[in-house]
mmCIF file of C-alpha atoms in Angstrom:
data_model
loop_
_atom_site.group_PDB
_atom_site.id
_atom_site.type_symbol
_atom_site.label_atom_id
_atom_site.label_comp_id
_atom_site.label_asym_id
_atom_site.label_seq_id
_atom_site.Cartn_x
_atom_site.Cartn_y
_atom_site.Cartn_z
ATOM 1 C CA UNK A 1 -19.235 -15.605 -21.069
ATOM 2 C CA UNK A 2 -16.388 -15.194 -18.880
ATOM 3 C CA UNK A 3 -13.164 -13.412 -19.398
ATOM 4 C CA UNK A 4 -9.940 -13.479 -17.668
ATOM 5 C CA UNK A 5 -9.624 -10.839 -14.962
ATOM 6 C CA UNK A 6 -6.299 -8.440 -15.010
ATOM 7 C CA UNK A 7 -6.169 -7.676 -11.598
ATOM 8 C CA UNK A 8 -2.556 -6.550 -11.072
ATOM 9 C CA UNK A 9 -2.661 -4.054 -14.671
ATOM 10 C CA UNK A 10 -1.832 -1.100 -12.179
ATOM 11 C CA UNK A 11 1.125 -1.615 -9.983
ATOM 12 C CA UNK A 12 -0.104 -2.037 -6.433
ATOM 13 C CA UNK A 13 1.271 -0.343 -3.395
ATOM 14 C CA UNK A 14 3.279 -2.912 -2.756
ATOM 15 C CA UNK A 15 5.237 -2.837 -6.036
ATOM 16 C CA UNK A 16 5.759 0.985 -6.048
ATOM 17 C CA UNK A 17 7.759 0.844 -2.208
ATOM 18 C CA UNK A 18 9.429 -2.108 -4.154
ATOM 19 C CA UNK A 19 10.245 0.196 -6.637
ATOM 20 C CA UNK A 20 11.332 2.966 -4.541
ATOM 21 C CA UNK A 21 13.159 0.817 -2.128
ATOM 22 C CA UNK A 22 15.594 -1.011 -4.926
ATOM 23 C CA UNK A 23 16.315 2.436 -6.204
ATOM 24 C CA UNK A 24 17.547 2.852 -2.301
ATOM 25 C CA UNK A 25 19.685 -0.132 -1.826
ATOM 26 C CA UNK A 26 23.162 1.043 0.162
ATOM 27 C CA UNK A 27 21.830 4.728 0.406
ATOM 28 C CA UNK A 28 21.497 6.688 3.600
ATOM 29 C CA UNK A 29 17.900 6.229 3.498
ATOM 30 C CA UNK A 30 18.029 2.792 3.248
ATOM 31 C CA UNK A 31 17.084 1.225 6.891
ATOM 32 C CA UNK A 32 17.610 -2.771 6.132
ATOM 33 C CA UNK A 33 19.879 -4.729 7.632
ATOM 34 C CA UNK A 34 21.166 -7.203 5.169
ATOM 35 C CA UNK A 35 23.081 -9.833 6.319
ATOM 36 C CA UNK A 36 25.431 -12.827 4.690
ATOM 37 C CA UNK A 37 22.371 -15.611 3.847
ATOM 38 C CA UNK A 38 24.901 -18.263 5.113
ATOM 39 C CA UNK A 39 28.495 -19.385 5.360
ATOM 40 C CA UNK A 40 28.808 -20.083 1.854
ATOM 41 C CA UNK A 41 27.892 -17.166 0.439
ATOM 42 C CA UNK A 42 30.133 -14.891 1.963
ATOM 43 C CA UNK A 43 32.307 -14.433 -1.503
ATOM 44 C CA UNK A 44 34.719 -16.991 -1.220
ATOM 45 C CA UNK A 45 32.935 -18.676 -4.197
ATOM 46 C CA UNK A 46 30.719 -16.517 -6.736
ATOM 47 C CA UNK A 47 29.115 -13.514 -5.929
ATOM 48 C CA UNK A 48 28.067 -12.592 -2.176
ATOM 49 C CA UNK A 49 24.323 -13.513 -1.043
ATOM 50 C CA UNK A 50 22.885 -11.420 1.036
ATOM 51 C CA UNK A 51 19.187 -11.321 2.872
ATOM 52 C CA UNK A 52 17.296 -8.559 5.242
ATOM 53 C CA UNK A 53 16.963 -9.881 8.779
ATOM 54 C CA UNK A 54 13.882 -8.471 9.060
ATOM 55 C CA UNK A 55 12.798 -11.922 6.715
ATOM 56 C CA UNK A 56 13.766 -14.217 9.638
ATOM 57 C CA UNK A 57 10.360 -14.404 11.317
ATOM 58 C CA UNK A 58 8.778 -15.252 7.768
ATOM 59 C CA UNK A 59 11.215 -17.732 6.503
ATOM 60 C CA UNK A 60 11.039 -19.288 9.623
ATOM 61 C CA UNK A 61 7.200 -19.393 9.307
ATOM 62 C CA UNK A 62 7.899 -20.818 5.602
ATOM 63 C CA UNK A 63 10.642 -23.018 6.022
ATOM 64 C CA UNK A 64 12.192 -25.632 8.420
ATOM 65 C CA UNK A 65 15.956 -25.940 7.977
ATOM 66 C CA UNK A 66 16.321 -29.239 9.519
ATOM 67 C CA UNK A 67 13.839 -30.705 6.995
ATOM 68 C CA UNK A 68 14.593 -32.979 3.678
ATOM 69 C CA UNK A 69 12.496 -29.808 1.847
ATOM 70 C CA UNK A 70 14.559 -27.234 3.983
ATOM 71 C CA UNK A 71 17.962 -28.119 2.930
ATOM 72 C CA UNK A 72 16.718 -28.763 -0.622
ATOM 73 C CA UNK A 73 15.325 -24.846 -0.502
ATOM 74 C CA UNK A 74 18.520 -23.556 1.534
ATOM 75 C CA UNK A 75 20.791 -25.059 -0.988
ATOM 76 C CA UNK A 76 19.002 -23.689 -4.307
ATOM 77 C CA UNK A 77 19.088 -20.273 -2.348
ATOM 78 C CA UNK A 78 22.785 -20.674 -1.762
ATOM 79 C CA UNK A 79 23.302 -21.484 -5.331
ATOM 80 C CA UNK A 80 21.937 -17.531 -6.077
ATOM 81 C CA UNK A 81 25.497 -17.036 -5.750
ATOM 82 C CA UNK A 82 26.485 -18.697 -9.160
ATOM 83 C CA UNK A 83 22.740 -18.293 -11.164
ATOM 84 C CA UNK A 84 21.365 -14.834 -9.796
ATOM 85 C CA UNK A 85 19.533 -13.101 -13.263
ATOM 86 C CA UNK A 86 20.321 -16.363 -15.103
ATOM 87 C CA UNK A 87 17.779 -18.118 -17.531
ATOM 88 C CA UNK A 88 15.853 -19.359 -14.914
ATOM 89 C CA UNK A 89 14.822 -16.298 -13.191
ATOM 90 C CA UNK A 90 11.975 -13.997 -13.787
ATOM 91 C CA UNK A 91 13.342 -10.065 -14.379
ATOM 92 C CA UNK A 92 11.185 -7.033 -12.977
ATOM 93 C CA UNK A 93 9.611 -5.598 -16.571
ATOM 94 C CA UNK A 94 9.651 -1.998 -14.548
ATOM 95 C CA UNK A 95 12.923 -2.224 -12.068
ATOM 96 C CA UNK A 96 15.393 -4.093 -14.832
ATOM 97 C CA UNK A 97 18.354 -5.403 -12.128
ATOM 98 C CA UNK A 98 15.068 -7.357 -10.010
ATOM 99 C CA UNK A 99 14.473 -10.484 -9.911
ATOM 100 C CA UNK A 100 11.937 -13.014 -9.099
ATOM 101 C CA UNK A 101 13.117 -17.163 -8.642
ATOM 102 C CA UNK A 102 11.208 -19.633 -7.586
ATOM 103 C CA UNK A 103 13.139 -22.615 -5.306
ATOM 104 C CA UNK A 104 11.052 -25.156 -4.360
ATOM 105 C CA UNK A 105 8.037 -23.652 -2.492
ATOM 106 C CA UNK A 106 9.464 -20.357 -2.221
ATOM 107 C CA UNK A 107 9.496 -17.154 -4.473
ATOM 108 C CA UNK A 108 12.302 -15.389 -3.575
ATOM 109 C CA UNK A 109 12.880 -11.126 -4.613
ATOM 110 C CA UNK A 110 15.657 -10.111 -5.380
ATOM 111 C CA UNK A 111 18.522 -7.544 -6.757
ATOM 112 C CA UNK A 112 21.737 -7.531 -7.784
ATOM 113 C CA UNK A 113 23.994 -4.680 -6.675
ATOM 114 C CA UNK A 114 27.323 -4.713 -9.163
ATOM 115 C CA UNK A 115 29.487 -1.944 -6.897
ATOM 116 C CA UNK A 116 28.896 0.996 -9.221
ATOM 117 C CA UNK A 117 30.618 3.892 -7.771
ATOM 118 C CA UNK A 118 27.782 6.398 -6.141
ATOM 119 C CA UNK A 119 28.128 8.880 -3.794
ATOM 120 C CA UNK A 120 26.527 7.817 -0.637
ATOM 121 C CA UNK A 121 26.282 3.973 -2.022
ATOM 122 C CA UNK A 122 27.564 1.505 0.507
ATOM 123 C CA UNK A 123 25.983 -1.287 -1.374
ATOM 124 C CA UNK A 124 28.846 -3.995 -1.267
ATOM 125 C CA UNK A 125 28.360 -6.353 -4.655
ATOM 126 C CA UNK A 126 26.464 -8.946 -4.857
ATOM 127 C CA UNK A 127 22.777 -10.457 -4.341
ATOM 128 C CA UNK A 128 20.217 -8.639 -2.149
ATOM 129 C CA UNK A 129 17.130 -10.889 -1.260
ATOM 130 C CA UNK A 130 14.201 -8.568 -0.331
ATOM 131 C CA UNK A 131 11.439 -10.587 0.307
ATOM 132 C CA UNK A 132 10.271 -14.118 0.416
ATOM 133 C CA UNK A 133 6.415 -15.323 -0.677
ATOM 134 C CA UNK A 134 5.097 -18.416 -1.607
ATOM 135 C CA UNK A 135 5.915 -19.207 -5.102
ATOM 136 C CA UNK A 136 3.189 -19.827 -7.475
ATOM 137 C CA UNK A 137 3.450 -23.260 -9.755
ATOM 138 C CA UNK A 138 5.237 -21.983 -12.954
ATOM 139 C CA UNK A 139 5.630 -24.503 -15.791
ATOM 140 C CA UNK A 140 7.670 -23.932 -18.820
ATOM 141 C CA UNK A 141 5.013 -24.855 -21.481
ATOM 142 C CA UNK A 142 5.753 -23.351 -24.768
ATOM 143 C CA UNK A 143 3.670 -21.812 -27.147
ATOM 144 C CA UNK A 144 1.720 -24.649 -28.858
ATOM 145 C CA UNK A 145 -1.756 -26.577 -28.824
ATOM 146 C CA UNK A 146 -2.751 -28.737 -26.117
ATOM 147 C CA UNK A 147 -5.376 -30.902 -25.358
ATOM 148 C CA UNK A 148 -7.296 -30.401 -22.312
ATOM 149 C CA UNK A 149 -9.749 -33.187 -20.582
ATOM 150 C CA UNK A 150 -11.783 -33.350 -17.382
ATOM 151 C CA UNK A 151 -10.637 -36.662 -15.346
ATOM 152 C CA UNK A 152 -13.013 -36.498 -12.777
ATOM 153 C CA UNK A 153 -12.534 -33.215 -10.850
ATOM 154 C CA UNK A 154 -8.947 -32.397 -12.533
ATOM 155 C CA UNK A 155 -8.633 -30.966 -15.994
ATOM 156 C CA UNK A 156 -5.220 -32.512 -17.328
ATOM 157 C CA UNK A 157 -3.515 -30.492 -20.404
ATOM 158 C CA UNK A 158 -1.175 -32.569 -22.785
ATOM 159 C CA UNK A 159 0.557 -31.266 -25.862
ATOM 160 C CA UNK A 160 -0.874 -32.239 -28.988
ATOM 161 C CA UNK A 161 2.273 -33.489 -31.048
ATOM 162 C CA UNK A 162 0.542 -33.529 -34.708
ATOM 163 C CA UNK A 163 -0.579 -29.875 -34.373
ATOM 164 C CA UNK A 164 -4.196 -30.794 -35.297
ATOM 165 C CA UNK A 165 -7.234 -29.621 -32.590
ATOM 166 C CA UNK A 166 -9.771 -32.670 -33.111
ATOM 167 C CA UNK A 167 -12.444 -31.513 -29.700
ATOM 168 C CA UNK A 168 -15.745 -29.409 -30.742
ATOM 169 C CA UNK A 169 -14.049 -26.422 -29.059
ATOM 170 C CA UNK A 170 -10.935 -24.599 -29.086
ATOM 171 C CA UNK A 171 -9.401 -21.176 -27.176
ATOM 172 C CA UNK A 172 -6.389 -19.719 -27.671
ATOM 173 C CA UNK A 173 -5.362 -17.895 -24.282
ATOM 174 C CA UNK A 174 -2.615 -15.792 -23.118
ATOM 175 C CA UNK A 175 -1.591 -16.494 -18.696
ATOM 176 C CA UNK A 176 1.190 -16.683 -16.989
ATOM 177 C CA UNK A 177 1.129 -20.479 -16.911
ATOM 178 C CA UNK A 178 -0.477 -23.699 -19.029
ATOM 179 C CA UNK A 179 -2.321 -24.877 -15.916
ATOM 180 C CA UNK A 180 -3.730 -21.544 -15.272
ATOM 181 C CA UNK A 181 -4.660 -20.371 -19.135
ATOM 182 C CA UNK A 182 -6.215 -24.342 -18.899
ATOM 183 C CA UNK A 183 -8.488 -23.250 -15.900
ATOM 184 C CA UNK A 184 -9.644 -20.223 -17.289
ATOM 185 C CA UNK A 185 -10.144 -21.526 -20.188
ATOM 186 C CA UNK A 186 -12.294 -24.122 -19.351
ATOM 187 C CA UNK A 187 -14.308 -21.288 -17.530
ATOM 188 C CA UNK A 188 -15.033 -20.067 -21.217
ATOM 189 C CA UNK A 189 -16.158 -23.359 -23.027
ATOM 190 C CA UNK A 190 -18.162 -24.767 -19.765
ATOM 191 C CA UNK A 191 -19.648 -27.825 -18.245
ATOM 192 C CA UNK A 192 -21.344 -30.996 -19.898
ATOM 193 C CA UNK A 193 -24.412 -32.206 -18.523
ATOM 194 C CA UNK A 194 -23.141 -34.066 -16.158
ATOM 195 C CA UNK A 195 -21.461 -30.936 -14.336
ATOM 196 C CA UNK A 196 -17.532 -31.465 -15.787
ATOM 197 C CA UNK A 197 -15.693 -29.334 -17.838
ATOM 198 C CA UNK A 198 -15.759 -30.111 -21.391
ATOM 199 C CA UNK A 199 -12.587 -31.382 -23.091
ATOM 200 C CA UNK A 200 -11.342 -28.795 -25.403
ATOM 201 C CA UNK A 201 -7.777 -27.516 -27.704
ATOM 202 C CA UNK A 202 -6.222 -24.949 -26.179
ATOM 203 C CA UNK A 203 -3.345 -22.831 -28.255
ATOM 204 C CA UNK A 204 -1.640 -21.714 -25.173
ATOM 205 C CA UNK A 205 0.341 -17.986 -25.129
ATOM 206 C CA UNK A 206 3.188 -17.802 -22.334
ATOM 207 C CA UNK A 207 2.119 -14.438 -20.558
ATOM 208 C CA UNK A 208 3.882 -12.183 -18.157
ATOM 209 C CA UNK A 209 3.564 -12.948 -13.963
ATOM 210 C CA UNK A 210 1.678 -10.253 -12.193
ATOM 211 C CA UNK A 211 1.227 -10.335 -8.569
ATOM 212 C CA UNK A 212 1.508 -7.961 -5.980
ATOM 213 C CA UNK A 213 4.786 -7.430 -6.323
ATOM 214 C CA UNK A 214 4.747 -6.270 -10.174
ATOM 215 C CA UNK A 215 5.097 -7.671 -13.084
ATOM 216 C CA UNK A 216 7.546 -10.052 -13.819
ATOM 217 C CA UNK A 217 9.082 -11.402 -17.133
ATOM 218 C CA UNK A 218 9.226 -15.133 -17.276
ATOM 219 C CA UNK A 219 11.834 -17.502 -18.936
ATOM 220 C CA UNK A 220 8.779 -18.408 -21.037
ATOM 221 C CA UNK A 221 8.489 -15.321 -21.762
ATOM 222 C CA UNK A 222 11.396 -14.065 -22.990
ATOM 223 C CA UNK A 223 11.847 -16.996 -25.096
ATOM 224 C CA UNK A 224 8.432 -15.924 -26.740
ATOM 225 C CA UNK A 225 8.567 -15.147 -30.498
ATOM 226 C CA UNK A 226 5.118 -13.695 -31.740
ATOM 227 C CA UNK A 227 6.268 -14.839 -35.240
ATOM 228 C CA UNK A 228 6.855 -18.385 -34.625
ATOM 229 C CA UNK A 229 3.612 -18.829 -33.064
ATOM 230 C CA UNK A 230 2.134 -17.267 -34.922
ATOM 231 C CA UNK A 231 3.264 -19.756 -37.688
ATOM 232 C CA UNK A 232 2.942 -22.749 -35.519
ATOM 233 C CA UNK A 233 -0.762 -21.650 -34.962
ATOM 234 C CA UNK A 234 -1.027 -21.229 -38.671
ATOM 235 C CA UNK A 235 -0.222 -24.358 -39.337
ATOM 236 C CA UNK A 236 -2.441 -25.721 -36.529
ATOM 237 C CA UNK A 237 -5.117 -23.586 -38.557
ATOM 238 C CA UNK A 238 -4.354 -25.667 -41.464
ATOM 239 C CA UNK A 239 -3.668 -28.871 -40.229
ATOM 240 C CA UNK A 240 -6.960 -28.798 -38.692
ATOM 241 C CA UNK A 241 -8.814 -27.565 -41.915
ATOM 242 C CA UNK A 242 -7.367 -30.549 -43.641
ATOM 243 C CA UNK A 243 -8.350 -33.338 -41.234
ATOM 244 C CA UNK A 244 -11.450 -32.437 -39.726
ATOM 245 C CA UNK A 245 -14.869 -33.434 -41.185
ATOM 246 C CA UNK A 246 -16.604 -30.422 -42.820
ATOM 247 C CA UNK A 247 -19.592 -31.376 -41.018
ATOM 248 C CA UNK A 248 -18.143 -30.575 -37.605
ATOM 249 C CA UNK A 249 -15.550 -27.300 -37.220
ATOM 250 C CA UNK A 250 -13.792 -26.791 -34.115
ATOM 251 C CA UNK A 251 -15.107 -23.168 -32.227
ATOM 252 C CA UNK A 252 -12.474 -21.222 -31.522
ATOM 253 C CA UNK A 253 -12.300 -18.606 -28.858
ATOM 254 C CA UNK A 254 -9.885 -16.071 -28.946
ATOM 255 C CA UNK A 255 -9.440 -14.562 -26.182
ATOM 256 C CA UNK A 256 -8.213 -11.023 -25.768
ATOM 257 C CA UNK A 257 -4.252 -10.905 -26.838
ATOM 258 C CA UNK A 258 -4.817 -14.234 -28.895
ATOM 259 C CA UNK A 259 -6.126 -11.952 -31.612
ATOM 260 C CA UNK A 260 -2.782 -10.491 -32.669
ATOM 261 C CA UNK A 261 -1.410 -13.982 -32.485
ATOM 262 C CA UNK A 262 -4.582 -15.093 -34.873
ATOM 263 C CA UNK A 263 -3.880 -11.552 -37.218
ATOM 264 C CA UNK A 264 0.052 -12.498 -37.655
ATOM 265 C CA UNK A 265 -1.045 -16.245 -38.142
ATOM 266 C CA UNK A 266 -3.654 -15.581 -40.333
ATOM 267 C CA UNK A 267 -0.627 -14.195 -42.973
ATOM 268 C CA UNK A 268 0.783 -17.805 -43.116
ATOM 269 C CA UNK A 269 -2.757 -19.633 -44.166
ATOM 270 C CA UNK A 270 -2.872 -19.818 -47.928
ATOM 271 C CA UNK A 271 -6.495 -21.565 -48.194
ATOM 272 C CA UNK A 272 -9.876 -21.392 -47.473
ATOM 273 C CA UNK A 273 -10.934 -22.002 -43.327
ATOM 274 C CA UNK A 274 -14.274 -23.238 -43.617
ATOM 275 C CA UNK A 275 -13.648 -25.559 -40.900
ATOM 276 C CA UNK A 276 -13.109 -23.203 -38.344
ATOM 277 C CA UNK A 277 -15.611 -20.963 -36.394
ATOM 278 C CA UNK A 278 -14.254 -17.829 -35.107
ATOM 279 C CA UNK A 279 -15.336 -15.682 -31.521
ATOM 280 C CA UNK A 280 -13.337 -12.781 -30.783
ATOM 281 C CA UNK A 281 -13.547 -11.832 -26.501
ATOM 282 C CA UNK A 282 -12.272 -8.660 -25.718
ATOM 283 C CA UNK A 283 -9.950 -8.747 -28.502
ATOM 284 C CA UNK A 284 -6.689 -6.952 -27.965
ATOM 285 C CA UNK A 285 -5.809 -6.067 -32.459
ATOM 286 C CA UNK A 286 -6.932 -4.868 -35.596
ATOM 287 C CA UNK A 287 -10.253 -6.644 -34.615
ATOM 288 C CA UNK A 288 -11.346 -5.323 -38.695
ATOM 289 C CA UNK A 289 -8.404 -6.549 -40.453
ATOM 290 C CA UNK A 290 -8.823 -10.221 -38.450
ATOM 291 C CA UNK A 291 -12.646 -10.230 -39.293
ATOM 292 C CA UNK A 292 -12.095 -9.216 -42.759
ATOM 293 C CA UNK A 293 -9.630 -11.518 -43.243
ATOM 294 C CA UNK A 294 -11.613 -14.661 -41.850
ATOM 295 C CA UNK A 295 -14.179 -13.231 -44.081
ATOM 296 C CA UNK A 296 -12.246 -14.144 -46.977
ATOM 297 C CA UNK A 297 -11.050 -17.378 -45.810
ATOM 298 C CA UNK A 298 -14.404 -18.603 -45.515
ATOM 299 C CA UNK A 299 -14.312 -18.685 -41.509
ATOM 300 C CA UNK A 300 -17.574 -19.104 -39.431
ATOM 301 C CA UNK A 301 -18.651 -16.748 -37.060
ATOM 302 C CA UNK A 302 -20.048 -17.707 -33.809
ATOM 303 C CA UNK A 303 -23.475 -15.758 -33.328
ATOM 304 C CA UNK A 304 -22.051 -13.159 -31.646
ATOM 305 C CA UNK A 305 -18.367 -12.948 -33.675
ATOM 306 C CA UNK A 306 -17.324 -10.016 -31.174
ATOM 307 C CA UNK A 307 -17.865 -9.980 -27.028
ATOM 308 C CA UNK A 308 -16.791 -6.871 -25.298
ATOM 309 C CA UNK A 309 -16.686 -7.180 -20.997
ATOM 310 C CA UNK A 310 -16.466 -3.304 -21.274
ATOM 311 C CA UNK A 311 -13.767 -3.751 -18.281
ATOM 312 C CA UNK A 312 -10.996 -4.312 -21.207
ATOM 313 C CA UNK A 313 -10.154 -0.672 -22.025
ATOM 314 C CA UNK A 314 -7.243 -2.063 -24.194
ATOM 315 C CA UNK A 315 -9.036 -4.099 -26.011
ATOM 316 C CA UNK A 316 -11.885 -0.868 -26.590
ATOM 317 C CA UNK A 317 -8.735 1.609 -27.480
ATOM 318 C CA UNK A 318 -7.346 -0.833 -29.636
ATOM 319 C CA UNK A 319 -11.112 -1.741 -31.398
ATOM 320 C CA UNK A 320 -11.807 2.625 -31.961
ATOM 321 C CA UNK A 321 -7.978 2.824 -33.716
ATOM 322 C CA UNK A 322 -9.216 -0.457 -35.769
ATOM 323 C CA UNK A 323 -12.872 1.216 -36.705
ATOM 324 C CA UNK A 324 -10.652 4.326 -37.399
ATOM 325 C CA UNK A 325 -8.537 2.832 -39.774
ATOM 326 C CA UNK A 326 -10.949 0.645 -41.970
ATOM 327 C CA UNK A 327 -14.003 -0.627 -42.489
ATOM 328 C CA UNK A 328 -15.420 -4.127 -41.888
ATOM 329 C CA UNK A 329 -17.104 -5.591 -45.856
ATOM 330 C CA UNK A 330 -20.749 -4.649 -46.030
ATOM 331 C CA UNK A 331 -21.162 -8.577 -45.128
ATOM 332 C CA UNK A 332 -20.359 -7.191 -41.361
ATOM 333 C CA UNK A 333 -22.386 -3.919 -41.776
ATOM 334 C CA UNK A 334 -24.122 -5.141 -38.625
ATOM 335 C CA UNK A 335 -21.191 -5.932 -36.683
ATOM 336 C CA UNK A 336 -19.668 -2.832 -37.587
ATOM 337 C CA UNK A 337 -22.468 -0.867 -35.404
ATOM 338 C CA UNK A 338 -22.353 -3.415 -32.704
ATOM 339 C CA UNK A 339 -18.445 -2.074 -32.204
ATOM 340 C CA UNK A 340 -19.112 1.486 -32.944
ATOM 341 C CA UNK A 341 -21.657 0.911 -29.967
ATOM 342 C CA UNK A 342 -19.783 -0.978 -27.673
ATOM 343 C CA UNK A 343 -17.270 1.945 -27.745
ATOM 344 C CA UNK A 344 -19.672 4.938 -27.539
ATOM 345 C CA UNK A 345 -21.344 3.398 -24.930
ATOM 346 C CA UNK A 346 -18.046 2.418 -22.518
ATOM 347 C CA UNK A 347 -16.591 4.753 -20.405
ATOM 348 C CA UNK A 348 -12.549 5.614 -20.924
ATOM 349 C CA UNK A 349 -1.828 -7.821 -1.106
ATOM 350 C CA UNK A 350 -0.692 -6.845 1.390
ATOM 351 C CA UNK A 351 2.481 -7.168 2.450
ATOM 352 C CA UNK A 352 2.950 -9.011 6.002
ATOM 353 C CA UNK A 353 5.431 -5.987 7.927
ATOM 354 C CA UNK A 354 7.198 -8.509 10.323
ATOM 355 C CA UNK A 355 9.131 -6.704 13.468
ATOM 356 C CA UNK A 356 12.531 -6.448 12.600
ATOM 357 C CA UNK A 357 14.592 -8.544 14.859
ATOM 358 C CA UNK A 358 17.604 -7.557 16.839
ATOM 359 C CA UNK A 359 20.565 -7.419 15.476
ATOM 360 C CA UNK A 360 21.564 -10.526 13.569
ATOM 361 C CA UNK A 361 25.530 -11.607 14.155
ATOM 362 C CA UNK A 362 27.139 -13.825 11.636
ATOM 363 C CA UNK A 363 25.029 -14.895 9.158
ATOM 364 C CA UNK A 364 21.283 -15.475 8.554
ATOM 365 C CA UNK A 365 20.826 -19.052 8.429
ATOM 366 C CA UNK A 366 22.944 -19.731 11.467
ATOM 367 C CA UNK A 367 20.499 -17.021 13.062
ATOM 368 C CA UNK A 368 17.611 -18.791 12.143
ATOM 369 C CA UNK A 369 18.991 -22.548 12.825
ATOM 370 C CA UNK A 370 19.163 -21.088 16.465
ATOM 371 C CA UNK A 371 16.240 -19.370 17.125
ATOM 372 C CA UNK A 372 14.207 -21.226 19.594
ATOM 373 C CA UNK A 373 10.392 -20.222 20.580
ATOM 374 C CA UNK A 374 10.165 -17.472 18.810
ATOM 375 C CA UNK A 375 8.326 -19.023 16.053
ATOM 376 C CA UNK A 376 6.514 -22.573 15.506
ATOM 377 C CA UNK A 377 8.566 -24.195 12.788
#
């Protein structure tokens, strides 16, 4: 069994200067040079764009302004001037004026200053790029069920439009994106014989971005409503339950944070379930009220109804509270140990510094546009 690895949980070294440094912006101890991004973002129209020069050897690395793609990227920048912390962008869920946008193949950081009056703040207002990375491929899949199937090497994900999971196998999965939660998914229900991932419903869950420079809140996101999910799984749930054969229910996986989206759907399922089979990994809820309540539904269990990776310390905090607060029916006496046990027995990138150029007159794409063998476009 595989689980999905949080490997940015605790903010990395990176995010904390990030941190530190936005809370600096226009200070004394504030060292960056930031320059107008171009021509027209100097104010004249919208807000003021501006970028630290010390970025010019890395966008130049990342981006060719003479190129179709270049001026495509160049203009979405320029257009910060008019969108900055609009619907599109991702906010900072720790610094709350940051930003993260994604133009093209870009991710671009930034923050926008609005000329509150500080002592010691020379901040002019406006837009404050910070850094550039490569941006990672966000889609803007809602919360629903999908089908995913393995054509040849690629796994391709398509929304299922009658809300009814008809594979062997289903997960519901919480990641920043639908291709991603559709990878790791598939990690969870496996290969056929033949070496190719099985096809399999997925109930995706929009999650939060985390990479090394925090953790970001996406449009997804923030257009996430737990209870309307959790209804639209529940009638997924029951949908399912009235089309499928009884001779065949779907498996379901729920993985982690899908639990309190099963717990909350579980309120809007008025009959019986005994066309679904139920696994619980690392589950992130009242893992006794969900069991309990399957129970009575006439769920299956998997043979194992509850997997712990013992790496999931929410998901063990969350399981003692549960075990604290109720009891599983003396159906699940067995289970019941198997969590006590689990939780007796567990224990409770870099940043690329690029030399900062000299000086940079006028503004930073005119810079750039005439730099010449400094850097391999």
């Amino acid at each position: 069994m595989m689980t999905k690895q949080r490997s940015c949980t605790r903010m990395s070294i990176v995010s904390i200067k990030r941190r530190q440094l936005a809370y600096k912006l226009g200070s004394k101890a504030d060292t960056r040079q930031f320059v107008p991004f171009s021509k027209t973002t100097n104010g004249d129209h919208g807000r003021k764009v501006f970028i630290d020069a010390a970025l010019a050897p890395l966008f130049a690395s990342l981006i060719d302004p003479n190129s179709a793609k270049g001026v495509q990227t160049i203009m979405k920048i320029e257009q910060l001037r008019a969108i900055a912390g609009g619907v599109t962008s991702n906010s900072n869920v720790n610094t709350p004026f940051e930003y993260m946008e994604n133009f093209v193949d870009l991710a671009l950081y930034y923050q926008i200053h609005n000329g509150v009056a500080e002592a010691g703040n020379s901040a002019v207002p406006g837009v404050y790029i910070t850094d550039i990375t490569f941006a990672g491929k966000e889609t803007n899949s809602p919360a629903a069920l999908y089908e995913s199937k393995s054509v040849g090497p690629q796994l391709i994900t398509n929304l299922v439009e009658n809300d009814i999971a008809e594979m062997s196998e289903g997960v519901v999965y919480a990641d920043e994106s639908l291709p991603v939660a559709a990878l790791n998914a598939s990690k969870i229900t496996g290969k056929d014989g033949w070496g190719n991932s099985v096809n399999f419903n997925l109930f995706y869950i929009p999650d939060m971005v985390r990479n090394e420079m925090g953790v970001w809140m996406t449009p997804c996101r923030r257009a996430f409503r737990p209870q309307e999910a959790a209804q639209h799984f529940a009638n997924t749930l029951v949908r399912t339950q009235q089309n499928r054969p009884s001779t065949s229910p779907i498996k379901w996986t729920i993985d982690s944070d899908g639990t309190k989206l099963l717990q909350l759907a579980l309120e809007h399922v008025p009959g019986i379930l005994d066309k679904h089979q139920f696994q619980l990994t690392d589950p992130v809820g009242d893992v006794v009220q969900v069991i309990n309540l399957l129970e009575r539904k006439g769920a299956k269990f998997a043979q194992k109804p509850v997997l712990y990776s013992k790496t999931n310390k929410r998901a063990l905090a969350t399981a003692a509270l549960s075990l604290r607060n109720g009891s599983l029916s003396r159906h699940q006496s067995f289970l019941e140990d198997k969590l006590r046990d689990n939780i007796v027995n567990s224990s409770y990138g870099s940043v690329q510094n690029n030399s900062l150029p000299s000086k940079v007159g006028g503004d930073f794409l005119t810079y750039m546009k005439n730099l010449s063998g400094a850097v391999s476009w």
